[in-house]
PDB file of C-alpha atoms in Angstrom:
ATOM      1  CA  GLU R 200      87.817 112.941 118.955  1.00 66.00           C
ATOM      2  CA  ALA R 201      90.440 110.205 119.030  1.00 83.00           C
ATOM      3  CA  GLY R 202      92.586 109.908 115.935  1.00 93.00           C
ATOM      4  CA  VAL R 203      93.733 106.874 114.001  1.00 96.00           C
ATOM      5  CA  ALA R 204      95.717 104.568 116.260  1.00 96.00           C
ATOM      6  CA  GLN R 205      98.509 102.310 115.099  1.00 97.00           C
ATOM      7  CA  SER R 206     100.765  99.843 116.850  1.00 97.00           C
ATOM      8  CA  PRO R 207     103.523  99.108 117.228  1.00 97.00           C
ATOM      9  CA  ARG R 208     105.240 102.396 116.438  1.00 96.00           C
ATOM     10  CA  TYR R 209     108.547 100.719 115.652  1.00 97.00           C
ATOM     11  CA  LYS R 210     109.536  97.202 114.705  1.00 98.00           C
ATOM     12  CA  ILE R 211     112.855  95.629 113.808  1.00 98.00           C
ATOM     13  CA  ILE R 212     112.918  92.134 112.346  1.00 98.00           C
ATOM     14  CA  GLU R 213     115.258  89.954 110.342  1.00 98.00           C
ATOM     15  CA  LYS R 214     114.521  89.080 106.743  1.00 97.00           C
ATOM     16  CA  ARG R 215     112.284  86.065 106.259  1.00 97.00           C
ATOM     17  CA  GLN R 216     110.561  86.710 109.596  1.00 98.00           C
ATOM     18  CA  SER R 217     106.912  87.685 109.804  1.00 98.00           C
ATOM     19  CA  VAL R 218     105.389  90.845 111.250  1.00 98.00           C
ATOM     20  CA  ALA R 219     101.940  92.260 111.848  1.00 98.00           C
ATOM     21  CA  PHE R 220     100.695  95.816 112.205  1.00 98.00           C
ATOM     22  CA  TRP R 221      97.451  96.932 113.771  1.00 98.00           C
ATOM     23  CA  CYS R 222      95.238  99.917 112.988  1.00 97.00           C
ATOM     24  CA  ASN R 223      92.195 101.295 114.763  1.00 97.00           C
ATOM     25  CA  PRO R 224      90.449 103.929 112.622  1.00 96.00           C
ATOM     26  CA  ILE R 225      88.403 106.868 113.791  1.00 95.00           C
ATOM     27  CA  SER R 226      85.043 105.715 115.113  1.00 94.00           C
ATOM     28  CA  GLY R 227      82.404 105.653 112.394  1.00 92.00           C
ATOM     29  CA  HIS R 228      84.838 105.795 109.489  1.00 93.00           C
ATOM     30  CA  ALA R 229      83.813 103.236 106.890  1.00 91.00           C
ATOM     31  CA  THR R 230      86.867 103.457 104.664  1.00 92.00           C
ATOM     32  CA  LEU R 231      90.326 102.327 105.741  1.00 95.00           C
ATOM     33  CA  TYR R 232      93.589 102.562 103.808  1.00 95.00           C
ATOM     34  CA  TRP R 233      97.054 101.089 104.280  1.00 97.00           C
ATOM     35  CA  TYR R 234      99.905 103.015 102.653  1.00 97.00           C
ATOM     36  CA  GLN R 235     103.595 102.140 102.436  1.00 98.00           C
ATOM     37  CA  GLN R 236     106.075 105.016 102.650  1.00 96.00           C
ATOM     38  CA  ILE R 237     109.644 104.143 101.680  1.00 96.00           C
ATOM     39  CA  LEU R 238     112.320 106.596 102.779  1.00 93.00           C
ATOM     40  CA  GLY R 239     112.526 109.537 100.397  1.00 90.00           C
ATOM     41  CA  GLN R 240     109.232 108.778  98.691  1.00 92.00           C
ATOM     42  CA  GLY R 241     105.598 109.642  99.109  1.00 94.00           C
ATOM     43  CA  PRO R 242     103.150 107.118 100.526  1.00 96.00           C
ATOM     44  CA  LYS R 243     101.839 104.476  98.143  1.00 96.00           C
ATOM     45  CA  LEU R 244      98.515 102.692  98.553  1.00 95.00           C
ATOM     46  CA  LEU R 245      98.699  99.027  99.472  1.00 97.00           C
ATOM     47  CA  ILE R 246      95.047  98.249 100.136  1.00 96.00           C
ATOM     48  CA  GLN R 247      91.721  99.988 100.657  1.00 93.00           C
ATOM     49  CA  PHE R 248      88.745  98.629 102.613  1.00 93.00           C
ATOM     50  CA  GLN R 249      85.144  99.765 102.590  1.00 91.00           C
ATOM     51  CA  ASN R 250      83.693  98.404 105.816  1.00 90.00           C
ATOM     52  CA  ASN R 251      85.071  94.835 105.805  1.00 86.00           C
ATOM     53  CA  GLY R 252      85.307  94.461 102.038  1.00 91.00           C
ATOM     54  CA  VAL R 253      88.371  95.081  99.864  1.00 93.00           C
ATOM     55  CA  VAL R 254      87.948  97.934  97.359  1.00 90.00           C
ATOM     56  CA  ASP R 255      91.447  98.043  95.893  1.00 91.00           C
ATOM     57  CA  ASP R 256      94.395  95.745  96.538  1.00 94.00           C
ATOM     58  CA  SER R 257      96.000  96.027  93.124  1.00 92.00           C
ATOM     59  CA  GLN R 258      99.326  97.225  94.547  1.00 93.00           C
ATOM     60  CA  LEU R 259      99.511  94.761  97.429  1.00 96.00           C
ATOM     61  CA  PRO R 260     102.289  92.158  96.955  1.00 95.00           C
ATOM     62  CA  LYS R 261      99.971  89.277  97.658  1.00 95.00           C
ATOM     63  CA  ASP R 262     102.694  86.656  97.754  1.00 96.00           C
ATOM     64  CA  ARG R 263     103.902  88.096 101.058  1.00 97.00           C
ATOM     65  CA  PHE R 264     101.448  90.759 102.228  1.00 98.00           C
ATOM     66  CA  SER R 265      97.971  90.166 103.586  1.00 98.00           C
ATOM     67  CA  ALA R 266      95.435  92.383 105.291  1.00 97.00           C
ATOM     68  CA  GLU R 267      92.071  91.997 106.878  1.00 96.00           C
ATOM     69  CA  ARG R 268      89.438  94.160 108.464  1.00 95.00           C
ATOM     70  CA  LEU R 269      87.207  91.923 110.479  1.00 83.00           C
ATOM     71  CA  LYS R 270      83.889  93.425 111.577  1.00 86.00           C
ATOM     72  CA  GLY R 271      84.645  96.529 109.558  1.00 85.00           C
ATOM     73  CA  VAL R 272      86.566  98.307 112.310  1.00 93.00           C
ATOM     74  CA  ASP R 273      90.163  97.389 113.232  1.00 96.00           C
ATOM     75  CA  SER R 274      92.555  96.177 110.594  1.00 97.00           C
ATOM     76  CA  THR R 275      95.778  94.182 110.555  1.00 98.00           C
ATOM     77  CA  LEU R 276      98.455  94.143 107.883  1.00 98.00           C
ATOM     78  CA  LYS R 277     100.842  91.205 107.815  1.00 98.00           C
ATOM     79  CA  ILE R 278     104.094  90.553 105.997  1.00 98.00           C
ATOM     80  CA  GLN R 279     105.349  86.985 105.723  1.00 97.00           C
ATOM     81  CA  PRO R 280     108.186  86.520 104.932  1.00 97.00           C
ATOM     82  CA  ALA R 281     109.702  89.989 105.116  1.00 97.00           C
ATOM     83  CA  LYS R 282     112.340  91.201 102.666  1.00 97.00           C
ATOM     84  CA  LEU R 283     114.899  93.960 103.060  1.00 98.00           C
ATOM     85  CA  GLU R 284     112.946  96.158 100.638  1.00 97.00           C
ATOM     86  CA  ASP R 285     109.928  96.069 102.969  1.00 98.00           C
ATOM     87  CA  SER R 286     111.714  98.504 105.289  1.00 98.00           C
ATOM     88  CA  ALA R 287     109.365 101.473 105.329  1.00 98.00           C
ATOM     89  CA  VAL R 288     106.773 103.339 107.344  1.00 96.00           C
ATOM     90  CA  TYR R 289     103.340 101.757 107.139  1.00 98.00           C
ATOM     91  CA  LEU R 290     100.586 104.320 107.415  1.00 97.00           C
ATOM     92  CA  CYS R 291      96.962 103.644 108.165  1.00 97.00           C
ATOM     93  CA  ALA R 292      94.312 106.189 107.201  1.00 96.00           C
ATOM     94  CA  SER R 293      90.559 106.330 107.489  1.00 95.00           C
ATOM     95  CA  SER R 294      87.767 108.417 106.038  1.00 92.00           C
ATOM     96  CA  PHE R 295      84.090 108.773 106.796  1.00 89.00           C
ATOM     97  CA  THR R 296      82.889 107.934 103.303  1.00 78.00           C
ATOM     98  CA  THR R 297      84.263 106.764 100.000  1.00 69.00           C
ATOM     99  CA  GLY R 298      83.635 110.083  98.295  1.00 71.00           C
ATOM    100  CA  GLN R 299      86.664 111.405  96.465  1.00 66.00           C
ATOM    101  CA  GLY R 300      86.555 114.576  98.490  1.00 72.00           C
ATOM    102  CA  SER R 301      86.318 112.792 101.798  1.00 80.00           C
ATOM    103  CA  GLU R 302      89.276 113.737 103.962  1.00 86.00           C
ATOM    104  CA  GLN R 303      91.623 110.950 104.931  1.00 91.00           C
ATOM    105  CA  TYR R 304      92.964 111.032 108.480  1.00 93.00           C
ATOM    106  CA  PHE R 305      96.339 109.406 108.997  1.00 95.00           C
ATOM    107  CA  GLY R 306      97.778 107.570 111.958  1.00 95.00           C
ATOM    108  CA  PRO R 307     101.365 108.111 113.162  1.00 94.00           C
ATOM    109  CA  GLY R 308     102.612 105.072 111.270  1.00 95.00           C
ATOM    110  CA  THR R 309     104.666 101.990 112.080  1.00 96.00           C
ATOM    111  CA  ARG R 310     108.331 102.179 111.150  1.00 96.00           C
ATOM    112  CA  LEU R 311     109.560  98.755 110.045  1.00 98.00           C
ATOM    113  CA  THR R 312     113.240  97.944 109.699  1.00 98.00           C
ATOM    114  CA  VAL R 313     114.167  94.634 108.101  1.00 98.00           C
ATOM    115  CA  THR R 314     117.783  93.557 108.676  1.00 97.00           C
TER     116      THR R 314
ATOM    117  CA  ALA Z  25     103.629 108.729  82.326  1.00 64.00           C
ATOM    118  CA  GLN Z  26     100.963 109.779  84.782  1.00 73.00           C
ATOM    119  CA  SER Z  27     102.554 111.309  87.856  1.00 87.00           C
ATOM    120  CA  VAL Z  28     102.655 113.891  90.582  1.00 94.00           C
ATOM    121  CA  THR Z  29     105.916 115.843  90.535  1.00 96.00           C
ATOM    122  CA  GLN Z  30     107.423 117.932  93.273  1.00 97.00           C
ATOM    123  CA  PRO Z  31     110.583 119.314  91.649  1.00 96.00           C
ATOM    124  CA  ASP Z  32     112.249 120.518  94.842  1.00 96.00           C
ATOM    125  CA  ILE Z  33     113.527 117.824  97.178  1.00 96.00           C
ATOM    126  CA  HIS Z  34     114.716 120.253  99.843  1.00 97.00           C
ATOM    127  CA  ILE Z  35     114.116 123.981 100.381  1.00 97.00           C
ATOM    128  CA  THR Z  36     115.545 126.266 103.049  1.00 97.00           C
ATOM    129  CA  VAL Z  37     113.738 129.499 103.860  1.00 97.00           C
ATOM    130  CA  SER Z  38     114.533 132.172 106.409  1.00 97.00           C
ATOM    131  CA  GLU Z  39     111.996 132.667 109.152  1.00 97.00           C
ATOM    132  CA  GLY Z  40     109.602 135.409 108.141  1.00 97.00           C
ATOM    133  CA  ALA Z  41     110.278 134.997 104.435  1.00 98.00           C
ATOM    134  CA  SER Z  42     107.697 133.856 101.928  1.00 97.00           C
ATOM    135  CA  LEU Z  43     107.444 130.274 100.733  1.00 97.00           C
ATOM    136  CA  GLU Z  44     106.333 128.578  97.546  1.00 98.00           C
ATOM    137  CA  LEU Z  45     106.412 124.809  97.061  1.00 98.00           C
ATOM    138  CA  ARG Z  46     105.817 123.532  93.574  1.00 98.00           C
ATOM    139  CA  CYS Z  47     103.603 120.687  92.421  1.00 97.00           C
ATOM    140  CA  ASN Z  48     102.798 119.548  88.915  1.00 96.00           C
ATOM    141  CA  TYR Z  49     100.613 116.692  87.786  1.00 93.00           C
ATOM    142  CA  SER Z  50     100.319 114.879  84.492  1.00 89.00           C
ATOM    143  CA  TYR Z  51      96.892 113.356  84.081  1.00 83.00           C
ATOM    144  CA  GLY Z  52      94.382 113.720  81.296  1.00 76.00           C
ATOM    145  CA  ALA Z  53      91.664 115.284  83.401  1.00 79.00           C
ATOM    146  CA  THR Z  54      92.042 117.594  86.361  1.00 79.00           C
ATOM    147  CA  PRO Z  55      92.218 115.438  89.467  1.00 85.00           C
ATOM    148  CA  TYR Z  56      91.261 116.373  92.978  1.00 90.00           C
ATOM    149  CA  LEU Z  57      94.323 118.099  94.477  1.00 93.00           C
ATOM    150  CA  PHE Z  58      95.645 118.054  98.028  1.00 95.00           C
ATOM    151  CA  TRP Z  59      98.565 119.276 100.099  1.00 97.00           C
ATOM    152  CA  TYR Z  60      99.608 117.368 103.230  1.00 97.00           C
ATOM    153  CA  VAL Z  61     102.261 118.135 105.841  1.00 97.00           C
ATOM    154  CA  GLN Z  62     104.214 115.509 107.771  1.00 95.00           C
ATOM    155  CA  SER Z  63     106.143 116.494 110.868  1.00 91.00           C
ATOM    156  CA  PRO Z  64     108.742 114.114 112.331  1.00 83.00           C
ATOM    157  CA  GLY Z  65     107.105 111.238 114.153  1.00 75.00           C
ATOM    158  CA  GLN Z  66     103.621 112.408 113.259  1.00 80.00           C
ATOM    159  CA  GLY Z  67     101.045 111.402 110.736  1.00 84.00           C
ATOM    160  CA  LEU Z  68     100.131 113.300 107.624  1.00 93.00           C
ATOM    161  CA  GLN Z  69      97.883 116.295 108.141  1.00 94.00           C
ATOM    162  CA  LEU Z  70      95.732 117.841 105.438  1.00 94.00           C
ATOM    163  CA  LEU Z  71      96.583 121.491 104.747  1.00 97.00           C
ATOM    164  CA  LEU Z  72      94.105 122.186 101.958  1.00 96.00           C
ATOM    165  CA  LYS Z  73      92.333 120.674  98.964  1.00 94.00           C
ATOM    166  CA  TYR Z  74      90.936 121.741  95.604  1.00 93.00           C
ATOM    167  CA  PHE Z  75      88.069 120.143  93.713  1.00 88.00           C
ATOM    168  CA  SER Z  76      86.587 122.923  91.617  1.00 87.00           C
ATOM    169  CA  GLY Z  77      85.600 126.578  91.691  1.00 89.00           C
ATOM    170  CA  ASP Z  78      87.836 129.347  92.963  1.00 91.00           C
ATOM    171  CA  THR Z  79      91.374 128.476  91.949  1.00 93.00           C
ATOM    172  CA  LEU Z  80      92.903 130.077  95.047  1.00 97.00           C
ATOM    173  CA  VAL Z  81      92.333 127.832  98.041  1.00 96.00           C
ATOM    174  CA  GLN Z  82      92.879 128.775 101.659  1.00 97.00           C
ATOM    175  CA  GLY Z  83      94.025 126.182 104.147  1.00 97.00           C
ATOM    176  CA  ILE Z  84      95.072 125.796 107.727  1.00 96.00           C
ATOM    177  CA  LYS Z  85      98.135 127.350 109.363  1.00 95.00           C
ATOM    178  CA  GLY Z  86      98.107 130.310 106.974  1.00 97.00           C
ATOM    179  CA  PHE Z  87      98.793 128.260 103.832  1.00 98.00           C
ATOM    180  CA  GLU Z  88      97.159 128.790 100.463  1.00 98.00           C
ATOM    181  CA  ALA Z  89      97.475 127.119  97.075  1.00 98.00           C
ATOM    182  CA  GLU Z  90      96.658 128.180  93.546  1.00 97.00           C
ATOM    183  CA  PHE Z  91      95.432 125.812  90.863  1.00 95.00           C
ATOM    184  CA  LYS Z  92      96.576 126.681  87.347  1.00 95.00           C
ATOM    185  CA  ARG Z  93      95.009 124.440  84.751  1.00 92.00           C
ATOM    186  CA  SER Z  94      97.188 125.730  81.904  1.00 92.00           C
ATOM    187  CA  GLN Z  95     100.319 124.746  83.807  1.00 93.00           C
ATOM    188  CA  SER Z  96      98.917 121.601  85.478  1.00 93.00           C
ATOM    189  CA  SER Z  97     100.186 123.047  88.725  1.00 95.00           C
ATOM    190  CA  PHE Z  98      98.986 123.377  92.287  1.00 97.00           C
ATOM    191  CA  ASN Z  99     101.659 125.352  94.144  1.00 98.00           C
ATOM    192  CA  LEU Z 100     101.560 125.873  97.893  1.00 98.00           C
ATOM    193  CA  ARG Z 101     102.365 129.285  99.343  1.00 98.00           C
ATOM    194  CA  LYS Z 102     102.749 131.002 102.678  1.00 98.00           C
ATOM    195  CA  PRO Z 103     103.536 134.727 103.023  1.00 97.00           C
ATOM    196  CA  SER Z 104     105.614 134.444 106.200  1.00 97.00           C
ATOM    197  CA  VAL Z 105     107.205 131.195 107.360  1.00 97.00           C
ATOM    198  CA  HIS Z 106     107.520 130.275 111.030  1.00 96.00           C
ATOM    199  CA  TRP Z 107     110.129 127.934 112.467  1.00 95.00           C
ATOM    200  CA  SER Z 108     107.358 125.464 113.287  1.00 94.00           C
ATOM    201  CA  ASP Z 109     106.616 125.071 109.574  1.00 96.00           C
ATOM    202  CA  ALA Z 110     109.755 122.974 109.136  1.00 96.00           C
ATOM    203  CA  ALA Z 111     108.437 119.608 107.943  1.00 97.00           C
ATOM    204  CA  GLU Z 112     107.918 117.515 104.843  1.00 97.00           C
ATOM    205  CA  TYR Z 113     105.206 118.598 102.434  1.00 98.00           C
ATOM    206  CA  PHE Z 114     103.407 116.286 100.057  1.00 97.00           C
ATOM    207  CA  CYS Z 115     101.256 117.121  97.087  1.00 97.00           C
ATOM    208  CA  ALA Z 116      98.690 114.446  96.298  1.00 95.00           C
ATOM    209  CA  VAL Z 117      95.872 113.769  93.851  1.00 91.00           C
ATOM    210  CA  VAL Z 118      92.800 111.616  93.632  1.00 87.00           C
ATOM    211  CA  LEU Z 119      91.932 110.629  90.087  1.00 79.00           C
ATOM    212  CA  ASN Z 120      88.312 111.195  89.204  1.00 65.00           C
ATOM    213  CA  GLN Z 121      87.856 107.838  87.546  1.00 63.00           C
ATOM    214  CA  ALA Z 122      90.119 105.733  89.715  1.00 60.00           C
ATOM    215  CA  GLY Z 123      88.726 105.451  93.193  1.00 69.00           C
ATOM    216  CA  THR Z 124      89.570 107.474  96.225  1.00 78.00           C
ATOM    217  CA  ALA Z 125      93.124 106.515  97.146  1.00 85.00           C
ATOM    218  CA  LEU Z 126      95.655 109.333  97.227  1.00 90.00           C
ATOM    219  CA  ILE Z 127      98.572 109.378  94.794  1.00 91.00           C
ATOM    220  CA  PHE Z 128     101.456 111.276  96.343  1.00 95.00           C
ATOM    221  CA  GLY Z 129     104.458 113.146  95.025  1.00 96.00           C
ATOM    222  CA  LYS Z 130     107.854 112.411  96.537  1.00 96.00           C
ATOM    223  CA  GLY Z 131     107.659 115.343  98.911  1.00 97.00           C
ATOM    224  CA  THR Z 132     109.615 118.507  99.635  1.00 98.00           C
ATOM    225  CA  THR Z 133     111.494 118.925 102.883  1.00 97.00           C
ATOM    226  CA  LEU Z 134     111.283 122.449 104.250  1.00 97.00           C
ATOM    227  CA  SER Z 135     113.972 123.755 106.572  1.00 97.00           C
ATOM    228  CA  VAL Z 136     113.561 127.133 108.271  1.00 97.00           C
ATOM    229  CA  SER Z 137     116.625 129.132 109.204  1.00 95.00           C
ATOM    230  CA  SER Z 138     116.692 131.837 111.845  1.00 90.00           C
TER     231      SER Z 138
END
């Protein structure tokens, strides 16, 4: 079974530029999460989708971050404009259901460096 | 404040020695509890989880964890560490009344010496 795919794996941009990350979840997984992992910290939820609807985006900085999950499969996360503090690893995860015991499977992440 | 605490930032263990990584949580009700491992350049992998029932939980790769309600703890253990266990370990919770997103501790980096 293929895992969660993310691209690109690494990205370096200058502040005020824009960037987009792509995630392809495991086939059949209805729930998709984007987490931000800053160096030295644990991942923090940015946004959660159930199919193509947003379940929780309370921690998404909406003035600069946006995300979509068209057709309830792939998802993109965009930052515009980027700030230095956005340097982090962006992790995508998916799960089969929304049950609280449903295991989340993580992709390898995209490491973003903002200079 | 509500939180997940991993008191040890970095631990070094000799190969073959036993390991215990600590995790404490501060929430009103017992959350769902998880341990994940993150190896360099790889995604997070679930080691084990606890929802209810037997407080000693067995996971993959020879790991186990014990839930202690009185101490609000969920410590991860392994009787004999292998060099391949060197990685970062995260304790995480899902709050019963707050959706399904994981709330992570800051992680503990495990180094294994020969």
